[in-house]
Amino acid sequence: MSTVLERFRPLFEPRGIVVAGVSTHAGKFGFVAAHNILSLGYRGELFLVHREGAEVLGRKTLRSVEEVPYGAADLVFVCTPPETVPELLRACARRGIRAAFVASGGYGETGAEGKRAEQELAALAKELGLLLAGPNGQGIVSTPVSLCAQIVAPYPPRGHIAVASQSGGFVQAFSNYARSTGVGLSRAISAGNCAALSLEDYLEYFAEDPETRAVFVYLEGLRDGRAFFERARSVTRRKPFVVLRGGVTEGGQRAAASHTGALASDERIFEGLCRQAGISRVRTVAEGFYTCAAFATLPLPEGPRVFVLTTAGGWGVLAADRVSSSSVLRLLPLPSDLRAAFDSRLPPRWSRNNPADLAGSETRDTVPECLELVAAHPEVDAVLFLGLGIQSNLGELERESPFYPGYGLERVVAYHERQDRRYARTAVELSRRYGKPVLVSTELAETRPGNPGVEEMRSLRTVAFPSVERALTALEHMVRYSRYLSRRGLARPGTENPAAQERAQSTPNRSRAR
């Protein structure tokens, strides 16, 4: 295990946890933290500390951290008032505890006095050799070890996106997106005021973490901009790094100062440094999640050439408009061999263009066959498939009708549902087989999340984008990052597809040539 992974193991993979300040009141932070750790399957030892020794959640508690067996716990989750924290940390250090997450507020976000207390806390942690996260944070999630040490919900599925956020609300937002899409998180931390551990410290860990494929950071201010961007460059050499920055306006800066005590920095300089460091900068939380989801579940494109395959004409037109107006993407003119292959499989009314609009002419195998023709074509760098879920959406209407079951409807409904599940599996399989991103977009991902096609994407832990805009915006970030790597002669990050890795290693500068 590397030095960095070993340093952060007590925080993200602790052998045991102490919850200090646990409460019998179900509405208190100390109760919620203990409840979440217990109910979501953490497999290490848990020690609950209650100053009166009251029973909590059917478990006996300890009256003091001094009663924790030496070396049995690595992490303390602190829910006690700020004035009690220094002595608590000293006691923890005496019991061999090596990391602390301080959920308590009342520090730098409250003004000068709180800032002094925060600095003293950081100095004490350094003196004690403790890894200090927070204060004023909402918790830690580490899905590889079923750890949900947080005072908020939900708990996300296991996946490969790591999150460090100066707002606990955005950890919640990413967790909600993860549950709705099936694209999960590896680690997440509500970093709070970053008194000791900074965002760049978490970046260093995420860069080495084998469970993490894409990194997301929300920040409101930087203590050391140079250190942050130097660390960012070391991340982007190995895996994609997505940043959302708050406090970019005067009003936002005032809000950030009262939220985490963050100081403003120059917006133009920040933007330029992001480009130089290969950081994917996003403007909204949703853009951040879907960009990370694309990075975590799809191979990187080798270039900007996009092919759109659709069974819904209007969506295809909007996709063509969006690609054509992009400064990054390019709508590939329909190759003659691809046109001939489509002609042999489709009736004459198909669009004969890119987007290839099948115009309702598809038969049982048309969509899978045409998708494979496109994904396999050497001039196509990325595929956008539109129309998933349409058949089973009709099937749902038929299932709810007064004529169901009967008149052969049950057979047709089952067929529609099988087909949409098949289309989802085909898109995912082709993406892996050919080492190219095959993006699937359907508004049903948001409007009818129980649609069989959407459910199949979720079960495969691959993102189904709820709109053309979100899919193509994510693809733009992927193409920019792919170019960043190619221009520096860097190999693309590992994917699940060996073919993609081999192609990436054999053609490192292809994007630059275009």
PDB file of N, CA, C and O in Angstrom, residues 249-304:
ATOM      1  N   THR A 249     -19.509  35.265  -8.138  1.00  0.00           N
ATOM      2  CA  THR A 249     -20.020  36.629  -8.231  1.00  0.00           C
ATOM      3  C   THR A 249     -19.857  37.302  -6.871  1.00  0.00           C
ATOM      4  O   THR A 249     -19.565  36.633  -5.864  1.00  0.00           O
ATOM      5  N   GLU A 250     -20.073  38.609  -6.835  1.00  0.00           N
ATOM      6  CA  GLU A 250     -19.936  39.321  -5.567  1.00  0.00           C
ATOM      7  C   GLU A 250     -20.912  38.767  -4.529  1.00  0.00           C
ATOM      8  O   GLU A 250     -20.573  38.555  -3.374  1.00  0.00           O
ATOM      9  N   GLY A 251     -22.159  38.530  -4.983  1.00  0.00           N
ATOM     10  CA  GLY A 251     -23.156  37.984  -4.064  1.00  0.00           C
ATOM     11  C   GLY A 251     -22.793  36.581  -3.616  1.00  0.00           C
ATOM     12  O   GLY A 251     -22.950  36.231  -2.444  1.00  0.00           O
ATOM     13  N   GLY A 252     -22.304  35.760  -4.561  1.00  0.00           N
ATOM     14  CA  GLY A 252     -21.908  34.400  -4.208  1.00  0.00           C
ATOM     15  C   GLY A 252     -20.723  34.388  -3.270  1.00  0.00           C
ATOM     16  O   GLY A 252     -20.619  33.530  -2.382  1.00  0.00           O
ATOM     17  N   GLN A 253     -19.811  35.342  -3.422  1.00  0.00           N
ATOM     18  CA  GLN A 253     -18.644  35.407  -2.542  1.00  0.00           C
ATOM     19  C   GLN A 253     -19.051  35.746  -1.110  1.00  0.00           C
ATOM     20  O   GLN A 253     -18.507  35.200  -0.150  1.00  0.00           O
ATOM     21  N   ARG A 254     -20.046  36.643  -0.977  1.00  0.00           N
ATOM     22  CA  ARG A 254     -20.527  36.947   0.379  1.00  0.00           C
ATOM     23  C   ARG A 254     -21.158  35.709   0.996  1.00  0.00           C
ATOM     24  O   ARG A 254     -20.957  35.413   2.177  1.00  0.00           O
ATOM     25  N   ALA A 255     -21.940  34.955   0.193  1.00  0.00           N
ATOM     26  CA  ALA A 255     -22.571  33.740   0.707  1.00  0.00           C
ATOM     27  C   ALA A 255     -21.530  32.708   1.100  1.00  0.00           C
ATOM     28  O   ALA A 255     -21.655  32.028   2.127  1.00  0.00           O
ATOM     29  N   ALA A 256     -20.471  32.582   0.299  1.00  0.00           N
ATOM     30  CA  ALA A 256     -19.418  31.608   0.598  1.00  0.00           C
ATOM     31  C   ALA A 256     -18.694  31.959   1.893  1.00  0.00           C
ATOM     32  O   ALA A 256     -18.345  31.079   2.684  1.00  0.00           O
ATOM     33  N   ALA A 257     -18.482  33.266   2.120  1.00  0.00           N
ATOM     34  CA  ALA A 257     -17.768  33.686   3.329  1.00  0.00           C
ATOM     35  C   ALA A 257     -18.536  33.268   4.579  1.00  0.00           C
ATOM     36  O   ALA A 257     -17.946  32.883   5.592  1.00  0.00           O
ATOM     37  N   SER A 258     -19.874  33.334   4.528  1.00  0.00           N
ATOM     38  CA  SER A 258     -20.655  32.948   5.700  1.00  0.00           C
ATOM     39  C   SER A 258     -20.912  31.444   5.748  1.00  0.00           C
ATOM     40  O   SER A 258     -21.271  30.897   6.786  1.00  0.00           O
ATOM     41  N   HIS A 259     -20.715  30.753   4.627  1.00  0.00           N
ATOM     42  CA  HIS A 259     -20.944  29.303   4.591  1.00  0.00           C
ATOM     43  C   HIS A 259     -19.746  28.547   5.124  1.00  0.00           C
ATOM     44  O   HIS A 259     -19.838  27.757   6.057  1.00  0.00           O
ATOM     45  N   THR A 260     -18.582  28.794   4.548  1.00  0.00           N
ATOM     46  CA  THR A 260     -17.371  28.066   4.964  1.00  0.00           C
ATOM     47  C   THR A 260     -16.218  28.991   5.324  1.00  0.00           C
ATOM     48  O   THR A 260     -15.115  28.519   5.572  1.00  0.00           O
ATOM     49  N   GLY A 261     -16.462  30.296   5.305  1.00  0.00           N
ATOM     50  CA  GLY A 261     -15.387  31.232   5.612  1.00  0.00           C
ATOM     51  C   GLY A 261     -14.398  31.360   4.486  1.00  0.00           C
ATOM     52  O   GLY A 261     -13.274  31.830   4.675  1.00  0.00           O
ATOM     53  N   ALA A 262     -14.785  30.932   3.255  1.00  0.00           N
ATOM     54  CA  ALA A 262     -13.858  30.928   2.131  1.00  0.00           C
ATOM     55  C   ALA A 262     -13.580  32.345   1.639  1.00  0.00           C
ATOM     56  O   ALA A 262     -14.431  33.221   1.710  1.00  0.00           O
ATOM     57  N   LEU A 263     -12.384  32.541   1.094  1.00  0.00           N
ATOM     58  CA  LEU A 263     -11.996  33.816   0.531  1.00  0.00           C
ATOM     59  C   LEU A 263     -12.104  33.761  -0.981  1.00  0.00           C
ATOM     60  O   LEU A 263     -11.904  32.719  -1.603  1.00  0.00           O
ATOM     61  N   ALA A 264     -12.430  34.883  -1.592  1.00  0.00           N
ATOM     62  CA  ALA A 264     -12.605  34.932  -3.038  1.00  0.00           C
ATOM     63  C   ALA A 264     -11.266  34.852  -3.751  1.00  0.00           C
ATOM     64  O   ALA A 264     -10.224  35.203  -3.215  1.00  0.00           O
ATOM     65  N   SER A 265     -11.290  34.363  -4.989  1.00  0.00           N
ATOM     66  CA  SER A 265     -10.099  34.382  -5.832  1.00  0.00           C
ATOM     67  C   SER A 265     -10.525  34.807  -7.230  1.00  0.00           C
ATOM     68  O   SER A 265     -11.693  34.750  -7.577  1.00  0.00           O
ATOM     69  N   ASP A 266      -9.562  35.212  -8.048  1.00  0.00           N
ATOM     70  CA  ASP A 266      -9.870  35.790  -9.347  1.00  0.00           C
ATOM     71  C   ASP A 266     -10.455  34.747 -10.294  1.00  0.00           C
ATOM     72  O   ASP A 266      -9.837  33.706 -10.547  1.00  0.00           O
ATOM     73  N   GLU A 267     -11.607  35.078 -10.862  1.00  0.00           N
ATOM     74  CA  GLU A 267     -12.326  34.125 -11.703  1.00  0.00           C
ATOM     75  C   GLU A 267     -11.573  33.822 -13.003  1.00  0.00           C
ATOM     76  O   GLU A 267     -11.476  32.671 -13.427  1.00  0.00           O
ATOM     77  N   ARG A 268     -11.020  34.854 -13.643  1.00  0.00           N
ATOM     78  CA  ARG A 268     -10.342  34.628 -14.921  1.00  0.00           C
ATOM     79  C   ARG A 268      -9.090  33.781 -14.739  1.00  0.00           C
ATOM     80  O   ARG A 268      -8.785  32.892 -15.545  1.00  0.00           O
ATOM     81  N   ILE A 269      -8.354  34.040 -13.684  1.00  0.00           N
ATOM     82  CA  ILE A 269      -7.152  33.233 -13.424  1.00  0.00           C
ATOM     83  C   ILE A 269      -7.544  31.783 -13.154  1.00  0.00           C
ATOM     84  O   ILE A 269      -6.927  30.840 -13.658  1.00  0.00           O
ATOM     85  N   PHE A 270      -8.603  31.617 -12.379  1.00  0.00           N
ATOM     86  CA  PHE A 270      -9.053  30.261 -12.055  1.00  0.00           C
ATOM     87  C   PHE A 270      -9.437  29.502 -13.316  1.00  0.00           C
ATOM     88  O   PHE A 270      -9.049  28.353 -13.507  1.00  0.00           O
ATOM     89  N   GLU A 271     -10.178  30.154 -14.188  1.00  0.00           N
ATOM     90  CA  GLU A 271     -10.618  29.501 -15.422  1.00  0.00           C
ATOM     91  C   GLU A 271      -9.415  29.080 -16.276  1.00  0.00           C
ATOM     92  O   GLU A 271      -9.355  27.965 -16.805  1.00  0.00           O
ATOM     93  N   GLY A 272      -8.458  29.981 -16.402  1.00  0.00           N
ATOM     94  CA  GLY A 272      -7.276  29.680 -17.212  1.00  0.00           C
ATOM     95  C   GLY A 272      -6.457  28.532 -16.636  1.00  0.00           C
ATOM     96  O   GLY A 272      -5.992  27.659 -17.378  1.00  0.00           O
ATOM     97  N   LEU A 273      -6.317  28.513 -15.323  1.00  0.00           N
ATOM     98  CA  LEU A 273      -5.546  27.440 -14.700  1.00  0.00           C
ATOM     99  C   LEU A 273      -6.251  26.093 -14.838  1.00  0.00           C
ATOM    100  O   LEU A 273      -5.596  25.052 -14.977  1.00  0.00           O
ATOM    101  N   CYS A 274      -7.577  26.119 -14.803  1.00  0.00           N
ATOM    102  CA  CYS A 274      -8.314  24.857 -15.022  1.00  0.00           C
ATOM    103  C   CYS A 274      -7.994  24.289 -16.397  1.00  0.00           C
ATOM    104  O   CYS A 274      -7.752  23.086 -16.549  1.00  0.00           O
ATOM    105  N   ARG A 275      -8.007  25.139 -17.406  1.00  0.00           N
ATOM    106  CA  ARG A 275      -7.707  24.661 -18.770  1.00  0.00           C
ATOM    107  C   ARG A 275      -6.290  24.101 -18.835  1.00  0.00           C
ATOM    108  O   ARG A 275      -6.053  23.036 -19.411  1.00  0.00           O
ATOM    109  N   GLN A 276      -5.340  24.823 -18.244  1.00  0.00           N
ATOM    110  CA  GLN A 276      -3.947  24.366 -18.295  1.00  0.00           C
ATOM    111  C   GLN A 276      -3.744  23.036 -17.580  1.00  0.00           C
ATOM    112  O   GLN A 276      -2.902  22.231 -17.977  1.00  0.00           O
ATOM    113  N   ALA A 277      -4.521  22.816 -16.533  1.00  0.00           N
ATOM    114  CA  ALA A 277      -4.335  21.606 -15.728  1.00  0.00           C
ATOM    115  C   ALA A 277      -5.173  20.438 -16.215  1.00  0.00           C
ATOM    116  O   ALA A 277      -5.114  19.354 -15.629  1.00  0.00           O
ATOM    117  N   GLY A 278      -5.964  20.638 -17.277  1.00  0.00           N
ATOM    118  CA  GLY A 278      -6.794  19.539 -17.783  1.00  0.00           C
ATOM    119  C   GLY A 278      -8.004  19.241 -16.926  1.00  0.00           C
ATOM    120  O   GLY A 278      -8.558  18.139 -16.966  1.00  0.00           O
ATOM    121  N   ILE A 279      -8.431  20.239 -16.149  1.00  0.00           N
ATOM    122  CA  ILE A 279      -9.603  20.070 -15.276  1.00  0.00           C
ATOM    123  C   ILE A 279     -10.872  20.316 -16.086  1.00  0.00           C
ATOM    124  O   ILE A 279     -10.942  21.258 -16.875  1.00  0.00           O
ATOM    125  N   SER A 280     -11.879  19.478 -15.897  1.00  0.00           N
ATOM    126  CA  SER A 280     -13.180  19.689 -16.532  1.00  0.00           C
ATOM    127  C   SER A 280     -14.016  20.570 -15.605  1.00  0.00           C
ATOM    128  O   SER A 280     -14.497  20.109 -14.566  1.00  0.00           O
ATOM    129  N   ARG A 281     -14.153  21.825 -15.979  1.00  0.00           N
ATOM    130  CA  ARG A 281     -14.913  22.742 -15.129  1.00  0.00           C
ATOM    131  C   ARG A 281     -16.377  22.743 -15.540  1.00  0.00           C
ATOM    132  O   ARG A 281     -16.692  22.920 -16.723  1.00  0.00           O
ATOM    133  N   VAL A 282     -17.270  22.554 -14.580  1.00  0.00           N
ATOM    134  CA  VAL A 282     -18.701  22.507 -14.855  1.00  0.00           C
ATOM    135  C   VAL A 282     -19.389  23.678 -14.165  1.00  0.00           C
ATOM    136  O   VAL A 282     -18.814  24.314 -13.278  1.00  0.00           O
ATOM    137  N   ARG A 283     -20.641  23.955 -14.574  1.00  0.00           N
ATOM    138  CA  ARG A 283     -21.366  25.119 -14.067  1.00  0.00           C
ATOM    139  C   ARG A 283     -22.514  24.769 -13.142  1.00  0.00           C
ATOM    140  O   ARG A 283     -23.063  25.659 -12.485  1.00  0.00           O
ATOM    141  N   THR A 284     -22.931  23.516 -13.122  1.00  0.00           N
ATOM    142  CA  THR A 284     -24.029  23.100 -12.242  1.00  0.00           C
ATOM    143  C   THR A 284     -23.698  21.751 -11.621  1.00  0.00           C
ATOM    144  O   THR A 284     -22.833  21.011 -12.111  1.00  0.00           O
ATOM    145  N   VAL A 285     -24.426  21.430 -10.562  1.00  0.00           N
ATOM    146  CA  VAL A 285     -24.227  20.131  -9.915  1.00  0.00           C
ATOM    147  C   VAL A 285     -24.620  19.002 -10.862  1.00  0.00           C
ATOM    148  O   VAL A 285     -23.936  17.971 -10.954  1.00  0.00           O
ATOM    149  N   ALA A 286     -25.734  19.182 -11.587  1.00  0.00           N
ATOM    150  CA  ALA A 286     -26.177  18.143 -12.520  1.00  0.00           C
ATOM    151  C   ALA A 286     -25.131  17.908 -13.602  1.00  0.00           C
ATOM    152  O   ALA A 286     -24.811  16.759 -13.935  1.00  0.00           O
ATOM    153  N   GLU A 287     -24.578  18.985 -14.146  1.00  0.00           N
ATOM    154  CA  GLU A 287     -23.526  18.826 -15.162  1.00  0.00           C
ATOM    155  C   GLU A 287     -22.333  18.094 -14.554  1.00  0.00           C
ATOM    156  O   GLU A 287     -21.716  17.234 -15.201  1.00  0.00           O
ATOM    157  N   GLY A 288     -22.025  18.408 -13.302  1.00  0.00           N
ATOM    158  CA  GLY A 288     -20.914  17.742 -12.632  1.00  0.00           C
ATOM    159  C   GLY A 288     -21.152  16.249 -12.498  1.00  0.00           C
ATOM    160  O   GLY A 288     -20.276  15.435 -12.805  1.00  0.00           O
ATOM    161  N   PHE A 289     -22.367  15.874 -12.053  1.00  0.00           N
ATOM    162  CA  PHE A 289     -22.617  14.439 -11.865  1.00  0.00           C
ATOM    163  C   PHE A 289     -22.597  13.708 -13.201  1.00  0.00           C
ATOM    164  O   PHE A 289     -21.933  12.663 -13.328  1.00  0.00           O
ATOM    165  N   TYR A 290     -23.325  14.217 -14.187  1.00  0.00           N
ATOM    166  CA  TYR A 290     -23.404  13.468 -15.448  1.00  0.00           C
ATOM    167  C   TYR A 290     -22.051  13.419 -16.167  1.00  0.00           C
ATOM    168  O   TYR A 290     -21.754  12.447 -16.866  1.00  0.00           O
ATOM    169  N   THR A 291     -21.236  14.442 -15.984  1.00  0.00           N
ATOM    170  CA  THR A 291     -19.886  14.383 -16.552  1.00  0.00           C
ATOM    171  C   THR A 291     -19.058  13.313 -15.847  1.00  0.00           C
ATOM    172  O   THR A 291     -18.381  12.501 -16.489  1.00  0.00           O
ATOM    173  N   CYS A 292     -19.118  13.294 -14.530  1.00  0.00           N
ATOM    174  CA  CYS A 292     -18.406  12.246 -13.782  1.00  0.00           C
ATOM    175  C   CYS A 292     -18.936  10.865 -14.143  1.00  0.00           C
ATOM    176  O   CYS A 292     -18.162   9.904 -14.285  1.00  0.00           O
ATOM    177  N   ALA A 293     -20.254  10.744 -14.284  1.00  0.00           N
ATOM    178  CA  ALA A 293     -20.852   9.444 -14.614  1.00  0.00           C
ATOM    179  C   ALA A 293     -20.373   8.960 -15.976  1.00  0.00           C
ATOM    180  O   ALA A 293     -20.113   7.768 -16.167  1.00  0.00           O
ATOM    181  N   ALA A 294     -20.244   9.884 -16.928  1.00  0.00           N
ATOM    182  CA  ALA A 294     -19.732   9.509 -18.240  1.00  0.00           C
ATOM    183  C   ALA A 294     -18.276   9.049 -18.130  1.00  0.00           C
ATOM    184  O   ALA A 294     -17.892   7.999 -18.674  1.00  0.00           O
ATOM    185  N   PHE A 295     -17.469   9.817 -17.413  1.00  0.00           N
ATOM    186  CA  PHE A 295     -16.062   9.444 -17.243  1.00  0.00           C
ATOM    187  C   PHE A 295     -15.938   8.084 -16.540  1.00  0.00           C
ATOM    188  O   PHE A 295     -15.038   7.297 -16.848  1.00  0.00           O
ATOM    189  N   ALA A 296     -16.806   7.821 -15.575  1.00  0.00           N
ATOM    190  CA  ALA A 296     -16.665   6.617 -14.754  1.00  0.00           C
ATOM    191  C   ALA A 296     -17.187   5.367 -15.439  1.00  0.00           C
ATOM    192  O   ALA A 296     -16.815   4.250 -15.048  1.00  0.00           O
ATOM    193  N   THR A 297     -18.065   5.525 -16.439  1.00  0.00           N
ATOM    194  CA  THR A 297     -18.714   4.325 -16.998  1.00  0.00           C
ATOM    195  C   THR A 297     -18.490   4.135 -18.491  1.00  0.00           C
ATOM    196  O   THR A 297     -18.874   3.091 -19.017  1.00  0.00           O
ATOM    197  N   LEU A 298     -17.901   5.102 -19.171  1.00  0.00           N
ATOM    198  CA  LEU A 298     -17.735   4.991 -20.619  1.00  0.00           C
ATOM    199  C   LEU A 298     -16.262   5.166 -20.998  1.00  0.00           C
ATOM    200  O   LEU A 298     -15.537   5.916 -20.334  1.00  0.00           O
ATOM    201  N   PRO A 299     -15.836   4.535 -22.097  1.00  0.00           N
ATOM    202  CA  PRO A 299     -14.460   4.765 -22.577  1.00  0.00           C
ATOM    203  C   PRO A 299     -14.322   6.197 -23.105  1.00  0.00           C
ATOM    204  O   PRO A 299     -15.299   6.793 -23.570  1.00  0.00           O
ATOM    205  N   LEU A 300     -13.118   6.723 -23.057  1.00  0.00           N
ATOM    206  CA  LEU A 300     -12.878   8.047 -23.640  1.00  0.00           C
ATOM    207  C   LEU A 300     -12.911   7.966 -25.167  1.00  0.00           C
ATOM    208  O   LEU A 300     -12.426   6.989 -25.747  1.00  0.00           O
ATOM    209  N   PRO A 301     -13.466   8.974 -25.836  1.00  0.00           N
ATOM    210  CA  PRO A 301     -13.420   8.994 -27.310  1.00  0.00           C
ATOM    211  C   PRO A 301     -12.012   9.340 -27.784  1.00  0.00           C
ATOM    212  O   PRO A 301     -11.283  10.055 -27.110  1.00  0.00           O
ATOM    213  N   GLU A 302     -11.659   8.840 -28.953  1.00  0.00           N
ATOM    214  CA  GLU A 302     -10.361   9.193 -29.519  1.00  0.00           C
ATOM    215  C   GLU A 302     -10.410  10.527 -30.243  1.00  0.00           C
ATOM    216  O   GLU A 302      -9.358  11.128 -30.512  1.00  0.00           O
ATOM    217  N   GLY A 303     -11.598  10.968 -30.620  1.00  0.00           N
ATOM    218  CA  GLY A 303     -11.724  12.217 -31.359  1.00  0.00           C
ATOM    219  C   GLY A 303     -13.119  12.782 -31.230  1.00  0.00           C
ATOM    220  O   GLY A 303     -13.936  12.288 -30.447  1.00  0.00           O
ATOM    221  N   PRO A 304     -13.434  13.816 -32.032  1.00  0.00           N
ATOM    222  CA  PRO A 304     -14.695  14.555 -31.845  1.00  0.00           C
ATOM    223  C   PRO A 304     -15.850  14.098 -32.725  1.00  0.00           C
ATOM    224  O   PRO A 304     -16.922  14.675 -32.655  1.00  0.00           O
TER     225      PRO A 304
END
